[in-house]
Short mmCIF file of C-alpha atoms in Angstrom, two decimals:
data_model
loop_
_atom_site.label_atom_id
_atom_site.label_comp_id
_atom_site.label_asym_id
_atom_site.label_seq_id
_atom_site.Cartn_x
_atom_site.Cartn_y
_atom_site.Cartn_z
CA MET A 958 -76.02 11.39 -62.92
CA ASP A 959 -76.24 9.16 -60.48
CA GLN A 960 -75.18 10.37 -56.58
CA HIS A 961 -72.50 7.92 -55.79
CA GLU A 962 -70.75 8.36 -59.23
CA THR A 963 -70.48 12.14 -58.72
CA ASP A 964 -68.75 11.11 -55.64
CA LYS A 965 -66.55 8.72 -57.41
CA ARG A 966 -65.43 11.37 -59.71
CA VAL A 967 -65.18 13.75 -57.36
CA ARG A 968 -62.58 11.59 -55.67
CA GLU A 969 -61.03 10.41 -58.04
CA GLU A 970 -59.59 14.56 -59.73
CA LEU A 971 -59.05 15.33 -55.72
CA LYS A 972 -56.92 11.62 -55.48
CA ASP A 973 -53.32 13.56 -56.06
CA LEU A 974 -54.57 17.61 -54.86
CA GLU A 975 -52.23 18.33 -51.95
CA ALA A 976 -52.51 22.28 -50.69
CA ASN A 977 -49.57 23.88 -48.33
CA PRO A 978 -51.34 25.42 -45.51
CA PRO A 979 -50.71 29.46 -44.97
CA VAL A 980 -47.55 30.56 -42.93
CA GLU A 981 -50.42 31.60 -40.41
CA ALA A 982 -51.06 27.76 -39.32
CA TRP A 983 -47.52 26.75 -38.97
CA ILE A 984 -46.65 30.01 -36.86
CA ALA A 985 -49.82 28.44 -34.73
CA ILE A 986 -48.58 25.16 -34.13
CA SER A 987 -44.89 25.97 -33.05
CA GLY A 988 -46.44 28.19 -30.44
CA ALA A 989 -48.84 25.24 -29.57
CA LEU A 990 -45.73 23.08 -29.65
CA ASP A 991 -43.70 26.06 -27.57
CA LYS A 992 -46.60 26.04 -24.90
CA HIS A 993 -46.86 22.73 -24.55
CA ALA A 994 -42.61 21.97 -24.33
CA ARG A 995 -42.50 24.81 -21.13
CA ARG A 996 -45.95 23.08 -19.49
CA ARG A 997 -44.38 19.81 -18.64
CA TYR A 998 -40.64 22.10 -17.66
CA LEU A 999 -42.13 24.37 -15.77
CA PRO A 1000 -44.24 21.86 -13.66
CA LEU A 1001 -40.47 19.64 -12.89
CA PHE A 1002 -38.66 22.76 -11.67
CA PHE A 1003 -41.67 23.80 -9.65
CA ARG A 1004 -41.23 20.18 -8.09
CA VAL A 1005 -37.47 20.27 -7.74
CA ALA A 1006 -37.39 23.80 -6.00
CA ALA A 1007 -40.33 22.45 -3.57
CA SER A 1008 -38.19 19.20 -2.90
CA VAL A 1009 -35.20 21.38 -1.83
CA ALA A 1010 -37.56 23.50 0.21
CA ALA A 1011 -39.41 20.93 1.87
CA LEU A 1012 -36.08 19.57 2.62
CA THR A 1013 -34.23 22.52 3.96
CA ALA A 1014 -36.79 22.89 5.90
CA ALA A 1015 -36.96 19.61 7.38
CA VAL A 1016 -33.52 20.56 8.94
CA PHE A 1017 -33.42 23.42 10.25
CA SER A 1018 -36.49 21.99 12.00
CA LEU A 1019 -34.40 19.40 13.14
CA TRP A 1020 -31.35 21.46 14.25
CA PHE A 1021 -33.61 23.83 16.17
CA LEU A 1022 -36.02 21.09 17.90
CA MET A 1023 -32.29 19.55 19.13
CA PRO A 1024 -31.97 19.96 22.61
CA ASP A 1025 -29.09 22.68 23.56
CA GLU A 1026 -26.77 20.63 26.59
CA ALA A 1027 -25.46 24.02 27.08
CA ALA A 1028 -29.07 25.53 27.60
CA GLN A 1029 -29.45 22.57 29.44
CA ASP A 1030 -27.04 22.93 31.96
CA PHE A 1031 -27.87 26.52 31.91
CA ALA A 1032 -31.43 26.31 33.66
CA LEU A 1033 -30.19 23.65 35.72
CA ILE A 1034 -28.09 27.18 37.62
CA GLU A 1035 -30.79 29.36 37.43
CA ARG A 1036 -34.27 28.53 37.53
CA PRO A 1037 -36.17 32.23 38.47
CA ASP A 1038 -39.20 30.73 37.60
CA ARG A 1039 -39.16 27.94 39.21
CA PRO A 1040 -42.60 27.09 41.27
CA VAL A 1041 -41.43 27.23 45.44
CA MET A 1042 -42.96 23.99 47.42
CA GLN A 1043 -45.13 24.27 50.62
CA PRO A 1044 -43.67 23.43 53.58
CA LEU A 1045 -44.84 19.82 54.60
CA THR A 1046 -45.55 18.63 57.47
CA ALA A 1047 -43.57 15.24 59.03
CA MET A 1048 -46.30 13.26 57.56
CA GLU A 1049 -47.00 14.62 54.55
CA ALA A 1050 -43.27 14.40 53.71
CA PRO A 1051 -43.28 11.80 50.43
CA VAL A 1052 -40.46 8.65 50.33
CA LEU A 1053 -38.13 9.78 47.27
CA ASP A 1054 -38.11 7.56 45.48
CA ILE A 1055 -34.16 7.11 43.45
CA THR A 1056 -32.63 4.53 42.38
CA ALA A 1057 -28.37 4.21 43.20
CA PRO A 1058 -27.72 5.82 45.33
CA SER A 1059 -30.91 5.88 47.61
CA PHE A 1060 -31.26 9.55 49.05
CA LEU A 1061 -32.67 9.63 52.45
CA THR A 1062 -34.98 12.47 53.97
CA ARG A 1063 -33.93 13.01 57.76
CA ALA A 1064 -37.23 11.33 58.92
CA ASP A 1065 -35.60 8.03 57.63
CA MET A 1066 -32.48 8.58 59.64
CA GLN A 1067 -32.70 6.16 63.04
CA PRO A 1068 -31.04 7.72 66.53
CA GLY A 1069 -27.15 8.14 66.10
CA GLN A 1070 -27.02 8.07 61.98
CA ASP A 1071 -26.36 11.53 61.43
CA ALA A 1072 -21.89 10.86 60.78
CA LEU A 1073 -22.88 8.71 58.34
CA PHE A 1074 -24.99 11.18 56.60
CA ALA A 1075 -23.61 14.77 54.68
CA ASP A 1076 -26.11 17.73 54.27
CA VAL A 1077 -26.64 18.50 50.06
CA ARG A 1078 -25.22 22.11 49.59
CA HIS A 1079 -27.09 24.14 47.43
CA GLU A 1080 -28.85 27.50 47.59
CA GLY A 1081 -32.32 28.86 47.65
CA PRO A 1082 -33.56 28.09 51.76
CA ALA A 1083 -36.40 25.47 52.42
CA TYR A 1084 -38.40 25.27 55.86
CA ASP A 1085 -39.39 21.78 56.89
CA PRO A 1086 -41.14 22.35 60.38
CA GLY A 1087 -39.88 18.84 61.87
CA PHE A 1088 -36.57 20.31 60.88
CA GLY A 1089 -36.27 23.60 60.20
CA PRO A 1090 -34.80 25.40 57.52
CA VAL A 1091 -32.03 23.44 55.17
CA ARG A 1092 -30.51 24.36 52.22
CA SER A 1093 -31.25 21.84 48.68
CA MET A 1094 -31.92 22.45 45.45
CA HIS A 1095 -35.66 21.25 45.99
CA SER A 1096 -38.04 22.04 49.44
CA LEU A 1097 -37.77 18.76 50.60
CA PRO A 1098 -34.76 17.88 53.22
CA MET A 1099 -32.19 15.42 52.11
CA ALA A 1100 -28.90 13.84 53.14
CA ILE A 1101 -26.64 11.91 51.01
CA PRO A 1102 -24.25 8.85 52.52
CA ALA A 1103 -21.36 10.07 53.84
CA TRP A 1104 -19.08 7.83 52.01
CA MET A 1105 -20.64 9.89 48.71
CA ASP A 1106 -17.39 12.28 47.79
CA GLU A 1107 -18.00 15.35 46.68
CA GLY A 1108 -15.55 14.34 43.42
CA SER A 1109 -18.57 11.68 42.22
CA TRP A 1110 -21.23 14.58 42.22
CA PRO A 1111 -21.09 16.90 38.99
CA SER A 1112 -19.78 20.19 38.75
CA TYR A 1113 -23.09 22.41 39.45
CA GLU A 1114 -23.56 19.87 42.62
CA ARG A 1115 -20.60 20.85 43.80
CA GLU A 1116 -20.23 24.82 43.25
CA THR A 1117 -22.06 27.22 44.47
CA ARG A 1118 -24.94 29.61 42.03
CA ASN A 1119 -22.96 32.64 42.14
CA GLU A 1120 -19.90 31.10 41.11
CA MET A 1121 -20.56 29.12 38.36
CA LEU A 1122 -23.06 32.01 37.04
CA ALA A 1123 -19.10 34.01 37.15
CA ARG A 1124 -18.08 31.93 35.03
CA ALA A 1125 -20.82 31.65 32.18
CA GLU A 1126 -20.46 35.55 32.44
CA ARG A 1127 -16.07 34.62 32.03
CA SER A 1128 -16.94 32.78 28.54
CA ASN A 1129 -19.47 34.89 27.40
CA HIS A 1130 -17.32 37.74 27.67
CA ARG A 1131 -14.47 36.01 25.68
CA GLN A 1132 -16.37 36.71 22.64
CA ILE A 1133 -14.73 38.72 19.52
CA GLY A 1134 -14.74 42.87 21.33
CA ASP A 1135 -16.44 42.15 24.16
CA LEU A 1136 -14.01 42.21 26.37
CA SER A 1137 -15.07 43.35 30.67
CA PRO A 1138 -12.30 45.66 31.93
CA ASP A 1139 -11.53 42.11 34.78
CA ASP A 1140 -11.42 39.76 31.80
CA ARG A 1141 -9.09 42.97 30.03
CA SER A 1142 -6.51 43.05 33.28
CA ALA A 1143 -6.89 38.82 33.78
CA GLY A 1144 -6.51 37.07 29.70
CA VAL A 1145 -5.27 40.49 27.95
CA PRO A 1146 -2.65 41.28 28.65
CA ASN A 1147 -2.14 45.46 28.58
CA ILE A 1148 1.58 46.22 28.51
CA ARG A 1149 3.78 44.69 26.37
CA LEU A 1150 7.50 44.59 25.16
CA GLY A 1151 8.77 43.68 21.89
CA ALA A 1152 12.05 44.31 19.34
CA HIS A 1153 11.47 44.29 15.19
CA PHE A 1154 13.75 44.33 12.40
CA ALA A 1155 12.62 46.20 9.32
CA PRO A 1156 14.23 45.70 5.68
CA GLN A 1157 13.50 49.31 4.24
CA SER A 1158 13.11 50.97 0.32
CA ASN A 1159 14.75 54.48 0.44
CA TYR A 1160 13.71 57.34 -1.76
CA ARG A 1161 12.46 61.52 -1.61
CA LEU A 1162 10.04 63.53 -3.10
CA ILE A 1163 10.20 66.35 -4.85
CA SER A 1164 7.63 68.93 -4.63
CA GLU A 1165 6.86 71.33 -7.72
CA ASP A 1166 8.74 74.91 -5.72
CA ALA A 1167 11.84 73.42 -6.71
CA GLY A 1168 15.05 75.86 -6.81
CA THR A 1169 15.37 77.51 -10.31
CA ALA A 1170 19.31 77.27 -9.92
CA PHE A 1171 19.15 73.75 -10.35
CA GLN A 1172 15.90 73.00 -12.63
CA ASN A 1173 17.70 72.30 -15.99
CA ILE A 1174 19.53 68.87 -13.60
CA PRO A 1175 16.89 65.85 -14.03
CA PHE A 1176 17.64 64.84 -10.21
CA GLU A 1177 14.16 62.30 -10.94
CA SER A 1178 16.29 60.37 -13.66
CA LEU A 1179 19.96 60.58 -12.29
CA GLU A 1180 18.80 59.12 -8.45
CA GLU A 1181 17.54 56.30 -7.29
CA SER A 1182 16.14 54.47 -4.55
CA ILE A 1183 17.85 52.29 -2.37
CA LEU A 1184 17.25 48.72 0.32
CA THR A 1185 18.42 49.49 3.99
CA TYR A 1186 17.17 48.07 7.33
CA GLY A 1187 16.13 49.88 10.70
CA MET A 1188 15.54 47.78 14.09
CA GLY A 1189 13.94 48.74 17.49
CA LEU A 1190 12.53 48.42 20.74
CA ASN A 1191 8.87 49.18 21.09
CA ALA A 1192 5.70 49.61 24.56
CA SER A 1193 3.01 49.65 24.31
CA PHE A 1194 0.20 50.22 26.43
CA ARG A 1195 -3.40 49.20 26.31
CA LEU A 1196 -5.39 52.26 27.07
CA SER A 1197 -9.71 50.61 25.84
CA ARG A 1198 -10.15 47.46 24.50
CA ARG A 1199 -9.97 48.99 20.82
CA TRP A 1200 -6.95 51.60 21.44
CA SER A 1201 -3.75 51.12 22.27
CA VAL A 1202 -0.14 53.68 22.48
CA GLN A 1203 2.98 52.59 21.58
CA THR A 1204 6.26 54.59 21.60
CA GLY A 1205 9.97 53.69 22.02
CA VAL A 1206 13.91 54.00 20.19
CA ASN A 1207 14.27 53.08 16.79
CA TYR A 1208 17.81 53.12 14.76
CA GLN A 1209 16.62 53.60 10.22
CA HIS A 1210 18.55 54.08 7.42
CA LEU A 1211 17.58 56.74 5.14
CA GLY A 1212 19.40 57.74 1.64
CA GLN A 1213 19.16 57.20 -2.00
CA TYR A 1214 21.70 56.41 -5.09
CA VAL A 1215 23.03 58.66 -7.29
CA LYS A 1216 23.76 57.48 -10.90
CA ASP A 1217 26.22 58.22 -13.61
CA ILE A 1218 29.28 60.06 -11.81
CA MET A 1219 32.67 57.93 -12.42
CA ALA A 1220 35.31 58.48 -10.12
CA TYR A 1221 38.48 57.90 -11.55
CA ALA A 1222 41.61 56.69 -9.55
CA HIS A 1223 45.10 56.79 -10.39
CA PRO A 1224 46.82 53.33 -12.23
CA ALA A 1225 49.17 52.95 -9.12
CA ASN A 1226 46.16 54.04 -6.82
CA MET A 1227 48.00 56.36 -5.40
CA PRO A 1228 46.77 60.34 -4.13
CA LEU A 1229 46.20 62.33 -6.47
CA TYR A 1230 44.95 65.28 -3.20
CA GLU A 1231 47.04 66.08 -0.31
CA LYS A 1232 46.22 66.54 3.50
CA ASP A 1233 45.90 70.20 4.96
CA ARG A 1234 48.27 70.38 7.25
CA SER A 1235 46.61 72.25 10.18
CA SER A 1236 43.12 70.22 10.84
CA GLY A 1237 44.24 66.79 9.00
CA ARG A 1238 41.75 66.54 6.26
CA VAL A 1239 42.21 66.22 2.46
CA ILE A 1240 40.97 68.85 0.71
CA HIS A 1241 38.71 67.67 -2.20
CA PRO A 1242 38.56 70.44 -4.28
CA GLN A 1243 35.21 69.30 -5.68
CA THR A 1244 31.35 68.95 -4.43
CA ILE A 1245 29.05 67.20 -6.14
CA ILE A 1246 25.70 68.64 -6.35
CA THR A 1247 22.28 66.22 -5.28
CA SER A 1248 18.74 66.51 -5.07
CA GLN A 1249 18.91 65.74 -0.62
CA GLY A 1250 22.15 68.57 -0.86
CA ASN A 1251 25.94 68.97 -1.71
CA VAL A 1252 28.74 66.23 -1.41
CA ARG A 1253 31.62 67.39 0.00
CA MET A 1254 34.55 64.53 -0.25
CA HIS A 1255 36.94 64.26 1.84
CA ASP A 1256 38.63 61.00 -0.43
CA PRO A 1257 42.54 61.50 -2.05
CA TYR A 1258 42.01 59.10 -4.73
CA HIS A 1259 38.82 59.38 -6.88
CA TYR A 1260 38.71 62.37 -9.08
CA PHE A 1261 35.00 62.72 -10.28
CA ALA A 1262 33.35 63.45 -13.29
CA ASP A 1263 29.56 63.66 -14.48
CA MET A 1264 28.59 61.71 -17.59
CA GLN A 1265 25.12 63.16 -18.42
CA SER A 1266 24.41 66.66 -16.67
CA VAL A 1267 26.61 69.84 -15.00
CA ARG A 1268 26.15 68.16 -10.62
CA VAL A 1269 30.19 68.29 -10.41
CA VAL A 1270 31.93 71.52 -9.73
CA THR A 1271 35.38 71.88 -9.13
CA SER A 1272 36.86 74.53 -7.45
CA LYS A 1273 40.42 75.11 -9.05
CA GLN A 1274 42.09 72.35 -11.95
CA SER A 1275 43.93 69.80 -10.66
CA PHE A 1276 44.54 68.26 -13.74
CA ASP A 1277 44.42 68.81 -17.63
CA ASP A 1278 43.36 66.74 -20.12
CA THR A 1279 46.32 65.19 -20.46
CA GLY A 1280 46.61 64.60 -16.38
CA ILE A 1281 42.77 63.18 -16.73
CA LYS A 1282 43.52 60.56 -19.46
CA THR A 1283 46.25 58.68 -17.25
CA LEU A 1284 44.20 57.92 -14.83
CA LYS A 1285 41.84 54.71 -14.64
CA LYS A 1286 37.72 54.21 -14.29
CA SER A 1287 37.79 53.19 -10.26
CA ALA A 1288 33.52 53.19 -9.39
CA GLU A 1289 30.11 54.49 -11.22
CA GLY A 1290 28.23 56.23 -8.63
CA PHE A 1291 27.66 57.25 -5.19
CA THR A 1292 25.25 56.47 -2.20
CA GLN A 1293 24.30 58.84 0.37
CA LEU A 1294 22.65 57.59 3.37
CA PHE A 1295 21.31 59.43 6.94
CA ARG A 1296 21.20 57.27 10.38
CA PHE A 1297 18.86 58.58 12.76
CA VAL A 1298 17.71 56.88 16.17
CA GLU A 1299 13.39 58.65 16.28
CA VAL A 1300 11.55 58.29 19.24
CA PRO A 1301 7.84 57.52 17.34
CA LEU A 1302 4.22 57.75 19.61
CA LEU A 1303 1.94 56.03 17.81
CA PHE A 1304 -1.38 55.02 18.50
CA ARG A 1305 -3.49 51.31 17.49
CA TYR A 1306 -6.99 50.85 16.37
CA HIS A 1307 -7.66 47.22 17.14
CA ILE A 1308 -9.80 45.65 14.15
CA VAL A 1309 -9.35 41.96 14.93
CA ASN A 1310 -9.03 40.39 18.59
CA SER A 1311 -9.56 36.98 17.95
CA GLY A 1312 -7.07 34.26 17.45
CA PHE A 1313 -5.01 36.56 15.37
CA GLY A 1314 -5.43 40.53 15.87
CA LEU A 1315 -5.27 43.01 12.70
CA GLN A 1316 -4.19 46.60 13.41
CA LEU A 1317 -4.13 49.96 11.83
CA LYS A 1318 -1.66 52.62 13.71
CA ALA A 1319 -0.53 55.63 12.52
CA GLY A 1320 1.71 58.20 14.65
CA VAL A 1321 4.60 60.98 14.32
CA SER A 1322 8.07 59.99 14.98
CA GLY A 1323 10.62 62.67 15.82
CA ASN A 1324 14.33 62.11 14.04
CA TYR A 1325 17.61 62.91 15.95
CA LEU A 1326 20.69 62.38 12.49
CA LEU A 1327 22.95 60.50 13.82
CA GLN A 1328 25.80 59.94 11.18
CA ASN A 1329 25.79 61.32 7.73
CA ASP A 1330 27.82 59.81 5.37
CA VAL A 1331 28.50 58.90 1.58
CA PHE A 1332 29.61 55.39 0.08
CA LEU A 1333 31.40 54.95 -3.67
CA GLY A 1334 29.28 53.35 -5.59
CA LYS A 1335 26.04 50.82 -3.84
CA ASN A 1336 28.05 49.30 -1.18
CA ILE A 1337 27.55 50.84 2.41
CA TRP A 1338 29.76 48.35 4.57
CA ARG A 1339 33.15 50.25 2.92
CA ASN A 1340 34.82 53.35 3.98
CA ALA A 1341 32.89 57.37 3.57
CA ILE A 1342 34.77 58.64 0.98
CA GLY A 1343 32.50 62.07 2.27
CA ASP A 1344 29.49 63.68 3.33
CA THR A 1345 26.02 65.32 2.68
CA HIS A 1346 26.59 69.31 3.98
CA GLY A 1347 23.56 71.38 4.76
CA ILE A 1348 21.47 68.21 6.70
CA ARG A 1349 19.26 68.68 9.69
CA GLN A 1350 19.80 67.37 13.24
CA ILE A 1351 16.57 67.00 14.38
CA SER A 1352 13.27 66.59 12.15
CA PHE A 1353 9.92 65.07 12.41
CA SER A 1354 8.32 62.13 10.32
CA ALA A 1355 5.08 60.84 9.78
CA VAL A 1356 4.07 56.87 10.18
CA SER A 1357 1.31 54.17 9.33
CA GLY A 1358 0.17 51.13 8.40
CA LEU A 1359 -0.53 47.76 9.36
CA SER A 1360 -0.29 45.22 11.90
CA LEU A 1361 -0.98 41.39 11.74
CA ASP A 1362 -0.14 40.05 15.19
CA VAL A 1363 -0.10 36.02 15.75
CA PRO A 1364 0.01 34.14 18.94
CA ILE A 1365 2.66 32.26 19.56
CA THR A 1366 1.38 31.36 23.12
CA ALA A 1367 -0.37 33.10 25.51
CA ARG A 1368 2.31 35.91 26.07
CA LEU A 1369 4.32 35.63 23.11
CA THR A 1370 3.17 37.17 19.95
CA LEU A 1371 4.98 37.72 16.83
CA HIS A 1372 4.04 40.46 14.74
CA MET A 1373 4.43 41.13 10.98
CA GLU A 1374 3.86 45.06 9.98
CA PRO A 1375 4.18 47.32 6.58
CA THR A 1376 4.96 50.77 7.75
CA ALA A 1377 4.90 54.09 5.46
CA GLN A 1378 7.50 56.76 6.89
CA ILE A 1379 7.91 60.48 5.21
CA PHE A 1380 9.05 63.17 6.56
CA LEU A 1381 6.97 66.35 7.11
CA ASN A 1382 10.17 68.70 6.43
CA PRO A 1383 12.61 68.68 4.46
CA LEU A 1384 15.79 67.02 4.95
CA LEU A 1385 18.04 70.30 4.05
CA ARG A 1386 18.55 73.75 6.35
CA GLU A 1387 16.24 76.37 4.82
CA SER A 1388 19.85 78.26 3.61
CA LEU A 1389 20.76 74.89 2.18
CA MET A 1390 18.04 73.82 0.09
CA VAL A 1391 18.45 72.40 -3.76
CA GLY A 1392 14.93 72.46 -3.37
CA LYS A 1393 11.97 71.18 -1.25
CA VAL A 1394 12.96 67.52 -0.95
CA TYR A 1395 11.03 64.80 1.49
CA PRO A 1396 12.58 61.66 2.46
CA TYR A 1397 10.05 58.85 2.90
CA SER A 1398 10.41 55.22 3.33
CA TYR A 1399 8.48 51.82 2.49
CA SER A 1400 9.44 48.83 5.97
CA VAL A 1401 7.87 44.83 6.26
CA GLN A 1402 8.79 45.24 10.41
CA THR A 1403 8.99 41.89 11.57
CA GLY A 1404 9.14 41.22 15.63
CA ILE A 1405 8.00 39.29 18.39
CA SER A 1406 6.88 41.14 21.87
CA TYR A 1407 6.35 39.29 25.33
CA GLY A 1408 2.68 40.88 27.66
CA PHE A 1409 2.08 41.32 30.38
#
């Protein structure tokens, strides 16, 4: 058979034959495509990163190479490494070529022209054999026309070196947290007098070892916090760059609201109880137990009933069931309020002293009880209907908080001080404690102070 015929027949037989490539081949092809894509992507990424790095380096290099005008001015003030020129004789003294105005040496002066010139005022003595010691920034004796007054010269030509150094040092000291005692006394007030007003939220903390006789009374669910206010005058004294001490006199209210106690009154608003003839006080037969003491009523117009517990104690039965039903409901609940005057002693730590101020404060306060009242409902501006028996006259409390100071002028400063205060001893005397109860309050003291 002819060789060409064999090739022809083989081609005809295999003409429509298609063989699927193995799976390994496709995996190899896919891997090659991924590598090819990564090879094109990675150089592009590196080119962009290199361009950004080069641009950043160029900007920082330009910033570092730019001259600092403040550094140049200071370099004109102090040049301890400048070379000192050797004294020149009158024959060797060069002629200065300075334009508008020209500077003349004494060698160029004609007789009788001394009054038209004034010596340049500089430190650093230099000596010229022809004229003796002179004061000049350079070692050559120089003079300027008298018609050029000092006001036309730059500040570093008018002031002495020591004055310029002192001014630059004071400027550097005014950075944050770097005040010298002299600057502190000159720029930062050492004494401040101020006043503040403080809305505050008041409540109390009951310890776990409450009295066993009243454990069945759920005080936590039957009493609420109240909103009151405080105010005061204060004086602060700076001890160092970071520390200051504050004292003053404050007036504040503490207390709580007792709920679910119903008050009933006569339909015609007639008194229900008579006054004692000897003392003139109303002998009210009821006492109400609270977590902060026993409330004694001296209001002759109301009869009280507890709707949730057994807090109302009646010494004698003044009304029978028929009489009570004839009374009308007058109010619900009452408010216990204690007014104190306090003298705090606080230490302040200054965290920030630039622009605005941020301080931490902590200390103790002595509290003296001024008034102890009980008001019907939540209105503390009406007449009191009773008082709380057994309150301590003198107590102590711990105080802590923050202070944000915003300067208004060089002397006046606005203060906003979130403050927390808690009593260190129970408010009631030991023999009358229902349990160990510690009043506390949160307030925002807003005020203004004047420093000098």
